[in-house]
mmCIF file of C-alpha atoms in Angstrom:
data_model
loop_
_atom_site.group_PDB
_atom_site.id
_atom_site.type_symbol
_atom_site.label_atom_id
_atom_site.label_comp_id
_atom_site.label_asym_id
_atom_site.label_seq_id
_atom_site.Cartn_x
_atom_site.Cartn_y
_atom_site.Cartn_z
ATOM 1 C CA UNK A 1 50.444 -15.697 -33.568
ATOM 2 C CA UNK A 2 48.778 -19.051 -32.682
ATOM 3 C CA UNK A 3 50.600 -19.091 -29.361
ATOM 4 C CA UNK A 4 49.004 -15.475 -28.923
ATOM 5 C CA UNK A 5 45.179 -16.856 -29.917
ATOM 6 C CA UNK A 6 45.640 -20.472 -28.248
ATOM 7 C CA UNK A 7 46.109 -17.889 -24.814
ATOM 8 C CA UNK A 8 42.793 -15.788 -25.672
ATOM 9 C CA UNK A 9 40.824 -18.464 -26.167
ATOM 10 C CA UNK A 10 41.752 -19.597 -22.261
ATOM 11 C CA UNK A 11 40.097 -16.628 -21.553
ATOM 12 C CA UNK A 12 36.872 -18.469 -22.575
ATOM 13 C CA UNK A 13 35.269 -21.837 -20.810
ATOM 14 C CA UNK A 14 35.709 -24.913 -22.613
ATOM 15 C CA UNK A 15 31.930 -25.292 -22.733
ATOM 16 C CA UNK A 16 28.858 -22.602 -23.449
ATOM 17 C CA UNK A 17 25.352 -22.651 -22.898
ATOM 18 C CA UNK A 18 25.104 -25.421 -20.550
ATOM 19 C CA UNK A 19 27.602 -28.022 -22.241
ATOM 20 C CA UNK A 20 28.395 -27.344 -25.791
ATOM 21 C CA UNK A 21 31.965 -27.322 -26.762
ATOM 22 C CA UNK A 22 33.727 -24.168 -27.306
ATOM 23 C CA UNK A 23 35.751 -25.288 -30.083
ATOM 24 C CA UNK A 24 37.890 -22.447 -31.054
ATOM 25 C CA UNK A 25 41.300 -23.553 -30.292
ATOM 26 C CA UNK A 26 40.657 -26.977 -31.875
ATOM 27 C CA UNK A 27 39.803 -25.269 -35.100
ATOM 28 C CA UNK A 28 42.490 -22.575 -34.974
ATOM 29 C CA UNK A 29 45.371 -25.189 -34.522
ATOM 30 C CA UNK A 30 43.875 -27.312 -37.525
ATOM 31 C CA UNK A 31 43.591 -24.211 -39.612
ATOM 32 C CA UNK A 32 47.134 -23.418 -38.755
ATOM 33 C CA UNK A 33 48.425 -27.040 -39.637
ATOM 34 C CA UNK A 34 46.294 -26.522 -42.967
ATOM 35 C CA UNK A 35 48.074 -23.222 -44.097
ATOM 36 C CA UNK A 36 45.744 -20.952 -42.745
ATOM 37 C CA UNK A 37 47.314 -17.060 -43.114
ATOM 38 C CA UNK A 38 47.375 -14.913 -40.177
ATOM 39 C CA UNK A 39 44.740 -12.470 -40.452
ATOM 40 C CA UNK A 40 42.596 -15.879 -41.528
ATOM 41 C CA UNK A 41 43.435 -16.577 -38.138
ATOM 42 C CA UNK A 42 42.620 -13.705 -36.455
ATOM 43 C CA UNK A 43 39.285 -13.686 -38.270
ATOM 44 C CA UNK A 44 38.394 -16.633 -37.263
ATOM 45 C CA UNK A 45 39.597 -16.745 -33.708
ATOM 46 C CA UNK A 46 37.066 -13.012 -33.496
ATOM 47 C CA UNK A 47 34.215 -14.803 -35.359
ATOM 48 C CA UNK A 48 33.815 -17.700 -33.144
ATOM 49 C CA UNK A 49 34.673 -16.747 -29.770
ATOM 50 C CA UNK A 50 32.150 -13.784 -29.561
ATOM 51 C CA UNK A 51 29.441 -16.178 -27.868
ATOM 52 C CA UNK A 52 32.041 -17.898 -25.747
ATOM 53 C CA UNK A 53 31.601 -17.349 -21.737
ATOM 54 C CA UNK A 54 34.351 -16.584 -19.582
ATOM 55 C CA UNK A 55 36.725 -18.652 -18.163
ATOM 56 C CA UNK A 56 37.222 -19.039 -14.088
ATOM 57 C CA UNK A 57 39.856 -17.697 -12.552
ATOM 58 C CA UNK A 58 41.952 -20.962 -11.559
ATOM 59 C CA UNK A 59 41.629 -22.392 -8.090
ATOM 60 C CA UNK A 60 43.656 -24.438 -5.433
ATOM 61 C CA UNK A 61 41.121 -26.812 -3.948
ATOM 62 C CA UNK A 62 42.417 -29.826 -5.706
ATOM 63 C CA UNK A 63 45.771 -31.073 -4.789
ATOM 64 C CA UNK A 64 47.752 -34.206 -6.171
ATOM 65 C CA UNK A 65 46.098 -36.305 -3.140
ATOM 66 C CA UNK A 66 42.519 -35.864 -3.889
ATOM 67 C CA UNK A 67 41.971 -35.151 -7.104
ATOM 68 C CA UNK A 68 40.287 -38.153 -7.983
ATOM 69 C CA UNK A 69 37.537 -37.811 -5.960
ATOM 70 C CA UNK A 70 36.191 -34.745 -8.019
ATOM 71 C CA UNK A 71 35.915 -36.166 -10.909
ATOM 72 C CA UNK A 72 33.066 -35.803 -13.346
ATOM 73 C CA UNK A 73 31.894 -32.971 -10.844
ATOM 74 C CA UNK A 74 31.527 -30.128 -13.845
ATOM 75 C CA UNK A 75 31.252 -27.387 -10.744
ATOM 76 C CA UNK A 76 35.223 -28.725 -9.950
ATOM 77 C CA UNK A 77 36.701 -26.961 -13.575
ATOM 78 C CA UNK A 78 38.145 -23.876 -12.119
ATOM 79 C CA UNK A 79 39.857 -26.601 -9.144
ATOM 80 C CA UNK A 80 40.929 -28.988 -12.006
ATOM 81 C CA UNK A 81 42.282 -26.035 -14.170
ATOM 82 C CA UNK A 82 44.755 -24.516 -11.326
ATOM 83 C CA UNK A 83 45.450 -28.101 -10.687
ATOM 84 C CA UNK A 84 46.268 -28.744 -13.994
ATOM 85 C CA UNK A 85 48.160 -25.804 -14.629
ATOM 86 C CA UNK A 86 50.438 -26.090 -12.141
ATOM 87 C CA UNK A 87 51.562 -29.526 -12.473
ATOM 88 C CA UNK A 88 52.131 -28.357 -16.647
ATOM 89 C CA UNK A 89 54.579 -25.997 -15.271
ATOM 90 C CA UNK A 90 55.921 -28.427 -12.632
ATOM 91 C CA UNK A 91 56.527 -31.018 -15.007
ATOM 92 C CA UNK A 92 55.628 -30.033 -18.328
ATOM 93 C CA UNK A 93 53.091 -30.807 -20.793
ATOM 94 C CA UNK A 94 54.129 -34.479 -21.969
ATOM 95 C CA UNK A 95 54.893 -35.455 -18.438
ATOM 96 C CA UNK A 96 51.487 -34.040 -16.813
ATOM 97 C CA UNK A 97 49.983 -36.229 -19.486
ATOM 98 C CA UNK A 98 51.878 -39.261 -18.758
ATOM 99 C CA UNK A 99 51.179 -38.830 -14.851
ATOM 100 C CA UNK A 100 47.368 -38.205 -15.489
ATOM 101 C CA UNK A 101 46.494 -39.792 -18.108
ATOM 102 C CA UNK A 102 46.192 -43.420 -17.231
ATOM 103 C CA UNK A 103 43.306 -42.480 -14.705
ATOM 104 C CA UNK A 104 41.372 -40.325 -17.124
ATOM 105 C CA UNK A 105 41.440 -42.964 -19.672
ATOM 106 C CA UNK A 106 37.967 -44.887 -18.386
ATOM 107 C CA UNK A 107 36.156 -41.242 -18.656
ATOM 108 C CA UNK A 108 37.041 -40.316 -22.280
ATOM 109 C CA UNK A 109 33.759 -40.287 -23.787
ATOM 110 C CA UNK A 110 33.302 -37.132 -21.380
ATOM 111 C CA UNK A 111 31.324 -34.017 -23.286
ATOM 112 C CA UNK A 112 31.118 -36.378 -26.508
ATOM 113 C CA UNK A 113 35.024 -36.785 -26.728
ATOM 114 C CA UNK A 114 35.736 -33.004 -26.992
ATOM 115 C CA UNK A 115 38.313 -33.584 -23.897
ATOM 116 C CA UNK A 116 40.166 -35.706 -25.269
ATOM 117 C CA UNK A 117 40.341 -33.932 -28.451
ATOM 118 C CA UNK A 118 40.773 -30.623 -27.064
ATOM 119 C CA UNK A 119 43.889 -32.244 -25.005
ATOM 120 C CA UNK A 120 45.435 -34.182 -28.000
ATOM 121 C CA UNK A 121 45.431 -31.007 -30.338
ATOM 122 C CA UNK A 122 47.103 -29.526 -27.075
ATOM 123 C CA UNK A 123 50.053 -31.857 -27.978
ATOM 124 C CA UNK A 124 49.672 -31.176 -31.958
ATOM 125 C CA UNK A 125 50.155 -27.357 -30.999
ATOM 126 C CA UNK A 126 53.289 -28.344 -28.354
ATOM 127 C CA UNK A 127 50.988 -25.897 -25.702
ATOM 128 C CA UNK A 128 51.351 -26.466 -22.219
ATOM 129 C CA UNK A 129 48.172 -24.446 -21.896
ATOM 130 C CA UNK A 130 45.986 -26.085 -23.999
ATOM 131 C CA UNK A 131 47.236 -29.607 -22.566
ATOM 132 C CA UNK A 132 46.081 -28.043 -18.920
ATOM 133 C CA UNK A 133 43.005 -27.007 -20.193
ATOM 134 C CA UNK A 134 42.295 -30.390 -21.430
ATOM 135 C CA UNK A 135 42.688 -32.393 -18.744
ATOM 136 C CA UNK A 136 40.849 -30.104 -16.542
ATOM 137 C CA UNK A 137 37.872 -30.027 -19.004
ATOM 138 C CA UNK A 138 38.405 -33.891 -19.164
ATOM 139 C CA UNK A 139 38.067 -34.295 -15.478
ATOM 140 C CA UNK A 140 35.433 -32.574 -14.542
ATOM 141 C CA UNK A 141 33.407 -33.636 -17.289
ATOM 142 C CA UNK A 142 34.971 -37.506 -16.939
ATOM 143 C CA UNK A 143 32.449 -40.166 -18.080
ATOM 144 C CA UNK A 144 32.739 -43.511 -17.661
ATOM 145 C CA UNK A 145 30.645 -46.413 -18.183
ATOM 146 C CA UNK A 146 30.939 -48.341 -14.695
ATOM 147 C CA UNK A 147 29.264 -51.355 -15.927
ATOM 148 C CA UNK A 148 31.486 -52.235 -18.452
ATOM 149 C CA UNK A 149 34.847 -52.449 -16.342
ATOM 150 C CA UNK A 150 34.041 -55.465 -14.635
ATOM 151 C CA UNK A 151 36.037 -58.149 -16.738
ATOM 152 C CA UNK A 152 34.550 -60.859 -15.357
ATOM 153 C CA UNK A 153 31.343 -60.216 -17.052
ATOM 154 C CA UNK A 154 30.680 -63.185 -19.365
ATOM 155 C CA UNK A 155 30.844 -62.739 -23.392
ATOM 156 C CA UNK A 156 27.340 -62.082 -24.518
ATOM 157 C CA UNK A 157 25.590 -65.127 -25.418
ATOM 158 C CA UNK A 158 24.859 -63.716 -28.635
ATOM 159 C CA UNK A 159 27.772 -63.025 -29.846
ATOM 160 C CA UNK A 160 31.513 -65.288 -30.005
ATOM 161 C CA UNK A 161 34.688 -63.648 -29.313
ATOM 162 C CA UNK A 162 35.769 -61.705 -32.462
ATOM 163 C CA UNK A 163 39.091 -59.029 -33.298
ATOM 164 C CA UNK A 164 37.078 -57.288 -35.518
ATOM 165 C CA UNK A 165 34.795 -54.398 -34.176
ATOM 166 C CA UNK A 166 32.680 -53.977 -37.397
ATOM 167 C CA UNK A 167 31.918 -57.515 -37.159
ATOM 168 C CA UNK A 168 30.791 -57.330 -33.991
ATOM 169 C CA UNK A 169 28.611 -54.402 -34.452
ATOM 170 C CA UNK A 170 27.109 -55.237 -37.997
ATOM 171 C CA UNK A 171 25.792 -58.837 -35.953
ATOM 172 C CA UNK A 172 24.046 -56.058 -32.784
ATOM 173 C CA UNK A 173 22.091 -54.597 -36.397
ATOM 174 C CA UNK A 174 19.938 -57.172 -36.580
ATOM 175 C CA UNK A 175 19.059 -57.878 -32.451
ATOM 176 C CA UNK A 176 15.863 -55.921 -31.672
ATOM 177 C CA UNK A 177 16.319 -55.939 -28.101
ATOM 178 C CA UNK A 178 18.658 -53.142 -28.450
ATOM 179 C CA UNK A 179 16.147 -50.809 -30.125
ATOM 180 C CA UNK A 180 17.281 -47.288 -29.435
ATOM 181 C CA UNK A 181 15.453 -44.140 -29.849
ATOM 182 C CA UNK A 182 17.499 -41.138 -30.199
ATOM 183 C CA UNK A 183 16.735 -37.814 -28.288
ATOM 184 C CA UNK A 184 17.775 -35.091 -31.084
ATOM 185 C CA UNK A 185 17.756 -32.778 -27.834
ATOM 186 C CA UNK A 186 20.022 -34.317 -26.288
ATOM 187 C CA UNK A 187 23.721 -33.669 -25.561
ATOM 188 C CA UNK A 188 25.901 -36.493 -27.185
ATOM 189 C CA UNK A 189 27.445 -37.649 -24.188
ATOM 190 C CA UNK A 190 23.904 -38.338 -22.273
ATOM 191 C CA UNK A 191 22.975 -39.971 -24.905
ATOM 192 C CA UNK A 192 26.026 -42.328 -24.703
ATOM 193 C CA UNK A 193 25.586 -42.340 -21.017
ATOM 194 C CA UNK A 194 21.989 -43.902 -21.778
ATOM 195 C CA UNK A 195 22.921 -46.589 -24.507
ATOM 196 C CA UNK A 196 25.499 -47.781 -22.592
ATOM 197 C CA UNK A 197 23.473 -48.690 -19.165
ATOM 198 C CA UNK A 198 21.592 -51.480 -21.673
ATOM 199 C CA UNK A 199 21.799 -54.987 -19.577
ATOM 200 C CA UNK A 200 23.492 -56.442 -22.520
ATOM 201 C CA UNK A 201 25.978 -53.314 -22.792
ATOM 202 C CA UNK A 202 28.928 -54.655 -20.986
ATOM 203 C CA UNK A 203 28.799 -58.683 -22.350
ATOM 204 C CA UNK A 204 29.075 -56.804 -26.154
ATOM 205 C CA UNK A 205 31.963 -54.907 -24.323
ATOM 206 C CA UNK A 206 34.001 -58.251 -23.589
ATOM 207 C CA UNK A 207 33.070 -59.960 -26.961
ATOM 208 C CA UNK A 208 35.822 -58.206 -28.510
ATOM 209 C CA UNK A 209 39.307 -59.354 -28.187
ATOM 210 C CA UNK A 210 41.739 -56.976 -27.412
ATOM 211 C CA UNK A 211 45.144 -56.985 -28.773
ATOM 212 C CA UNK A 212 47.754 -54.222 -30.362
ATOM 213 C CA UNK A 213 46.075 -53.584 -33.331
ATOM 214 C CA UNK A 214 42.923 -52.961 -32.311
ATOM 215 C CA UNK A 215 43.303 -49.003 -31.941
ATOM 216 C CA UNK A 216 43.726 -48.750 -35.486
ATOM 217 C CA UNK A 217 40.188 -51.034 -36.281
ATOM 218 C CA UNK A 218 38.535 -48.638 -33.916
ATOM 219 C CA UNK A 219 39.721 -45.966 -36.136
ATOM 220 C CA UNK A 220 38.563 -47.711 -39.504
ATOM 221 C CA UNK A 221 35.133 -48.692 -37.783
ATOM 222 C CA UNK A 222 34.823 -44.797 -36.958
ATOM 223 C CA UNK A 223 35.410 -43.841 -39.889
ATOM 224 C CA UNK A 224 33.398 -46.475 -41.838
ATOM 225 C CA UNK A 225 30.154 -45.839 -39.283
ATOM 226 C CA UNK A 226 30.435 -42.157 -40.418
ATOM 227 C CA UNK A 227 30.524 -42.878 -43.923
ATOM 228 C CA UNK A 228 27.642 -44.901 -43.371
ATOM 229 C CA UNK A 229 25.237 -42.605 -41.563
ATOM 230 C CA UNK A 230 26.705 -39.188 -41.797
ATOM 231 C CA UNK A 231 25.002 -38.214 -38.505
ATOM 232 C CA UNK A 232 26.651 -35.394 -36.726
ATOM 233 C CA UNK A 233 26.863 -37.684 -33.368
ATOM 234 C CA UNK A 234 28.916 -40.117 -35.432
ATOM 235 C CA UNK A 235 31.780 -36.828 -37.004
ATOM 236 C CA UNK A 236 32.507 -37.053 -33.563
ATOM 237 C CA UNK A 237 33.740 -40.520 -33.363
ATOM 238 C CA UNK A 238 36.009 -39.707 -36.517
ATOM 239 C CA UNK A 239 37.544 -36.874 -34.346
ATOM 240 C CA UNK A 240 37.826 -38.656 -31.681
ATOM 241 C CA UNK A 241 39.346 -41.614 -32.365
ATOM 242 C CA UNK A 242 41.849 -39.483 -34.301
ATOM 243 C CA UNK A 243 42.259 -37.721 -30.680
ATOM 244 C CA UNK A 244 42.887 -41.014 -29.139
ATOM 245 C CA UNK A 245 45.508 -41.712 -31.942
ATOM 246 C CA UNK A 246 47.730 -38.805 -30.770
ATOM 247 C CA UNK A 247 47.395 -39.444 -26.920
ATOM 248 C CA UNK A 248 47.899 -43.026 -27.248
ATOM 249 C CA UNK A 249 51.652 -42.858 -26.742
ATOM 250 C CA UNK A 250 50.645 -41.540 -23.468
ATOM 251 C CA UNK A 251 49.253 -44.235 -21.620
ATOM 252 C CA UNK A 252 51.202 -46.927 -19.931
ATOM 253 C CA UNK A 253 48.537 -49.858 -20.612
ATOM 254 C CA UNK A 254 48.022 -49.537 -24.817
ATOM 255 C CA UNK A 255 45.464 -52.595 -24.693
ATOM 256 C CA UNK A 256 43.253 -51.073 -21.562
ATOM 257 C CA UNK A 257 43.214 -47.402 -23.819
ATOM 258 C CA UNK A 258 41.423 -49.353 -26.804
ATOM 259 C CA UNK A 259 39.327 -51.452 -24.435
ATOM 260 C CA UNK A 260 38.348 -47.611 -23.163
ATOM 261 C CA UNK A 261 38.225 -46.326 -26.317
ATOM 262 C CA UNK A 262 36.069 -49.247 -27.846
ATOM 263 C CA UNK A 263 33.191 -48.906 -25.288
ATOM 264 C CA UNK A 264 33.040 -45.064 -25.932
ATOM 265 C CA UNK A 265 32.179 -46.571 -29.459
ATOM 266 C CA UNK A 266 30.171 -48.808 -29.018
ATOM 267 C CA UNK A 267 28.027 -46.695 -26.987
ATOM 268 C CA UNK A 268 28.149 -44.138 -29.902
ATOM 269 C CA UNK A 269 26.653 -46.887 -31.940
ATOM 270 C CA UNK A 270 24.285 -47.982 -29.765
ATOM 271 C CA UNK A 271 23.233 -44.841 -29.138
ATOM 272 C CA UNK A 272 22.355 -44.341 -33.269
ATOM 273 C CA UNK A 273 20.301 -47.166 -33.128
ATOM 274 C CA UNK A 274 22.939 -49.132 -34.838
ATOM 275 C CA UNK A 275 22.907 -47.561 -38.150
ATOM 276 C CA UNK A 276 23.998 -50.946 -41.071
ATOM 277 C CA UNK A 277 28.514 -50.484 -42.048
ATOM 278 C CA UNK A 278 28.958 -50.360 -45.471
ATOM 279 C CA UNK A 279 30.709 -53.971 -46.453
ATOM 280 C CA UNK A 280 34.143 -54.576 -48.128
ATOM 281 C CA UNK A 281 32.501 -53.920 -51.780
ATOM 282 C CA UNK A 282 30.365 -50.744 -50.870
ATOM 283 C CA UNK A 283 34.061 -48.903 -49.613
ATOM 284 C CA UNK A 284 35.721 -49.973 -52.183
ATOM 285 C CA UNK A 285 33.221 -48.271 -54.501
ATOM 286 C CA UNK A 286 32.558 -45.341 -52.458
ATOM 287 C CA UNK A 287 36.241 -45.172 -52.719
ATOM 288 C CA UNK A 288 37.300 -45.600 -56.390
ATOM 289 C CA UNK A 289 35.590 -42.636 -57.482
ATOM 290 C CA UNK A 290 38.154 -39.918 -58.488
ATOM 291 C CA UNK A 291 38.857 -37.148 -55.775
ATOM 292 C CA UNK A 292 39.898 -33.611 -55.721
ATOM 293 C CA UNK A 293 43.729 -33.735 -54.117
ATOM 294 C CA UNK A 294 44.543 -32.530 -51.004
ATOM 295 C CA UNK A 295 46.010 -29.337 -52.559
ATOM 296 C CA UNK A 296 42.123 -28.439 -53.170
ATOM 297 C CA UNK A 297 40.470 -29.898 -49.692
ATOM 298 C CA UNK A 298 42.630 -28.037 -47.640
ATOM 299 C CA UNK A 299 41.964 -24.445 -48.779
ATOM 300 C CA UNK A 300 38.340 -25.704 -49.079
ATOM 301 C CA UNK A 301 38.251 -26.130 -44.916
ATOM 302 C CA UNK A 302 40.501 -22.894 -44.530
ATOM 303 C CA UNK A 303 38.041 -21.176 -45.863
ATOM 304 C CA UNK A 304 35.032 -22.496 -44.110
ATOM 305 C CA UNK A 305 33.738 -21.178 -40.791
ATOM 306 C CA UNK A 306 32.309 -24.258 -39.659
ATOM 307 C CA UNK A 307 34.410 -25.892 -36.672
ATOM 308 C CA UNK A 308 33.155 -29.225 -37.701
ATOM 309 C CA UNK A 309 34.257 -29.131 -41.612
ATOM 310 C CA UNK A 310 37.873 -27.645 -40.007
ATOM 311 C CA UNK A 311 38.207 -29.980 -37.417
ATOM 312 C CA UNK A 312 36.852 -33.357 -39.746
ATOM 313 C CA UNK A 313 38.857 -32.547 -42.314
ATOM 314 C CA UNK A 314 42.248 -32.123 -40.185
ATOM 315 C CA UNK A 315 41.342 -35.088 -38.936
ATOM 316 C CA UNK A 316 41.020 -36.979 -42.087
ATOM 317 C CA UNK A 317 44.488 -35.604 -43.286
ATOM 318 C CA UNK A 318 46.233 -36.722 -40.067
ATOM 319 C CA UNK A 319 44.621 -40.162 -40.726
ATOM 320 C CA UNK A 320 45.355 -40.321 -43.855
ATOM 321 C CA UNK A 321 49.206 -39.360 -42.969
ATOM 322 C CA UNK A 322 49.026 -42.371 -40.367
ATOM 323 C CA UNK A 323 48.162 -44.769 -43.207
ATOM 324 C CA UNK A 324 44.839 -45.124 -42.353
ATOM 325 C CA UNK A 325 43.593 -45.769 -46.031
ATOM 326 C CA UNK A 326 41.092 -44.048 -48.564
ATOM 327 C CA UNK A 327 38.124 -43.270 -46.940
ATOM 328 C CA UNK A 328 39.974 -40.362 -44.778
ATOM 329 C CA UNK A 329 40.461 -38.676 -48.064
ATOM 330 C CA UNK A 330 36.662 -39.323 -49.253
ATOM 331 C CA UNK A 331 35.075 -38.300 -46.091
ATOM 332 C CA UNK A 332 37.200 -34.889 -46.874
ATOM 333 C CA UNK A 333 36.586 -34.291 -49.866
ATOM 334 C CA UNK A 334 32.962 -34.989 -49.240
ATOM 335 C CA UNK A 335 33.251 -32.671 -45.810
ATOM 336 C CA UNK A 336 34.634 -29.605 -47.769
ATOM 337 C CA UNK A 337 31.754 -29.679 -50.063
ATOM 338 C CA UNK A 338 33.759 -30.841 -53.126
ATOM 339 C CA UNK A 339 32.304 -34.788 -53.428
ATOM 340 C CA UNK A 340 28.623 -35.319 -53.024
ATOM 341 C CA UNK A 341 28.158 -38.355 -50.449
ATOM 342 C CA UNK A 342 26.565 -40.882 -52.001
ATOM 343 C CA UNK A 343 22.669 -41.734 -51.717
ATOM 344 C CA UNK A 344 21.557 -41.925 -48.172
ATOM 345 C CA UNK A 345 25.211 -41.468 -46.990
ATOM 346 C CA UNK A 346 24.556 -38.083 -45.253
ATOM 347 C CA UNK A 347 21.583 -36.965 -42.996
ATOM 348 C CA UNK A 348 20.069 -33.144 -43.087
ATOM 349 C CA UNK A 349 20.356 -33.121 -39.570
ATOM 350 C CA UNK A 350 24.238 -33.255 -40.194
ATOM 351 C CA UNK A 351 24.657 -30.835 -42.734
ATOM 352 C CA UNK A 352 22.501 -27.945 -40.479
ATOM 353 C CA UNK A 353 25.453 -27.889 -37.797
ATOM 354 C CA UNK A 354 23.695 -25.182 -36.663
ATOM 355 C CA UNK A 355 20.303 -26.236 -35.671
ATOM 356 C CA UNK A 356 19.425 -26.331 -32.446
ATOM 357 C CA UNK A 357 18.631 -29.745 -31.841
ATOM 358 C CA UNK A 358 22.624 -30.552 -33.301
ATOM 359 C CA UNK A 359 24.261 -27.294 -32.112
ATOM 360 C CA UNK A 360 28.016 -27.138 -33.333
ATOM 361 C CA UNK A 361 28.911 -28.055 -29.308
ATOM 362 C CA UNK A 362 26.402 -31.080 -28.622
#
């Protein structure tokens, strides 16, 4: 039946009324890996694709030899999709990924990460179709921060050379210089776009030294920075960075992938005006309060028809699964609606995910 639903919702654009995400088959494959029953499926799948717009029929324009030069070009998604397509049937899903991939990386904050994650739950779900889909929504939505690739760019004078992410971006908390004001009206990814072009944007880049474990304090600093704020801009770096969990195996260059990965960020950050991290102490009391079990989050999201509790709360499980610690299991719990976030911990603009100014697809 998921196969079946994954293949309707193709019939649909990956984005609606001029950029939001259409997240249907994100949320459909995390109900289904949450025990979702069928006709909860079906429900939901009929529910949330009725504002949906239609999908293009595939083209042929873009061939193996120029499909670089296309990219970011949203008009070039029905090109990218019958490109994408047809190399998933040439060479599979996995491959296609492997053979793309790498190029895509720099672009991943593209349409506030939902590319990425719409590709990586194409692996979860083992669908060629949703893994095409994905990379052709990635492509011609691709956004990359051009500034910050040069690695010759000195360290910023401010800052000395640290490993640890949420050290480096508790010390940009106190530096007025990078005063941000955020545009509530704005898509997510234009507002990334716009805190990363600071002067300062790609020395902060290069402060932080890459190495193998990095990934995994990207993930923590995600998940920490949402914790923190609670702003619906920063739920995405939590599913995100999850996303970049799964397709990590897919790159060739592991260390270039984080570097990519920690300027989408950092941008995000940035871009919240650099909201303060709770410390060591404040997590681990946020985190010793007792929690409902997983038995009880799970058929708390199920039955939610919010993409953003179904999709956050997946998330959190899968992190959880790949050790990454407590907090996954707090910011669920608190997600599903069964732990109150502490004072201050959650915005109103967060919990109305269907304003206008924070529409589920910004």
């Amino acid at each position: 039946m998921l196969k079946d639903l994954l293949a309707k919702t193709r019939l649909y654009h990956p984005s609606y009324r001029g950029g939001l995400c259409n997240h249907a088959p994100m949320a459909l494959i995390a109900l289904d890996r949450m025990g979702a029953s069928p006709p909860r499926l079906e429900a939901f799948a009929r529910m949330d694709l009725q504002d949906m717009e239609p999908a293009p029929q595939p083209g042929s324009a873009i061939d193996a030899a120029n499909w670089r030069e296309r990219l970011g070009e949203e008009a070039a998604y029905a090109d990218y999709l019958g490109f994408f397509q047809r190399e998933v049937a040439r060479l599979n899903g996995r491959a296609a990924l492997r053979a793309y991939l790498p190029a895509l990386v720099p672009g991943l904050a593209a349409a506030a990460f939902h590319p990425m994650i719409r590709t990586a739950f194409g692996v979860i779900a083992e669908d060629g179709g949703e893994i095409a889909t994905g990379l052709a929504y990635w492509a011609s939505r691709y956004l990359a921060f051009p500034e910050a690739q040069d690695e010759t760019v000195a360290v910023d004078p401010w800052l000395l050379p640290a490993e640890d992410p949420q050290a480096l971006l508790t010390l940009l908390r106190e530096q007025n210089d990078l005063e941000f004001q955020p545009d509530p009206d704005n898509l997510i990814d234009r507002e990334l776009d716009t805190a990363a072009g600071h002067p300062r944007f790609p020395g902060i880049v290069n402060a932080l030294n890459i190495d193998d474990l990095t990934l995994g304090r990207l993930r923590q600093a995600a998940a920490m920075l949402y914790l923190s704020s609670g702003d619906f801009s920063s739920l995405h770096g939590v599913t995100g960075l999850h996303a970049a969990r799964v397709l990590s195996d897919y790159t060739d260059d592991h260390r270039a992938f984080a570097n990519a990965v920690w300027q989408a960020l950092l941008a995000l950050y940035l871009s919240l005006n650099r909201p303060e991290l709770p410390s060591a102490e404040a997590l681990a009391a946020a985190t010793a309060v007792d929690l409902p079990d997983w038995n009880t989050i799970l058929p708390a999201a199920v039955a939610s028809d919010d993409d953003h509790v179904i999709k956050l709360v997946f998330a959190c499980l899968a992190e959880t699964r790949a050790g990454g610690g407590r907090i996954y299991h707090l910011l669920a719990a608190q997600k599903a609606g069964l732990v109150a976030p502490r004072a201050g911990g959650q915005s109103a603009i967060e919990s109305q995910s269907e304003a206008p100014a924070v529409a589920a697809g910004r």
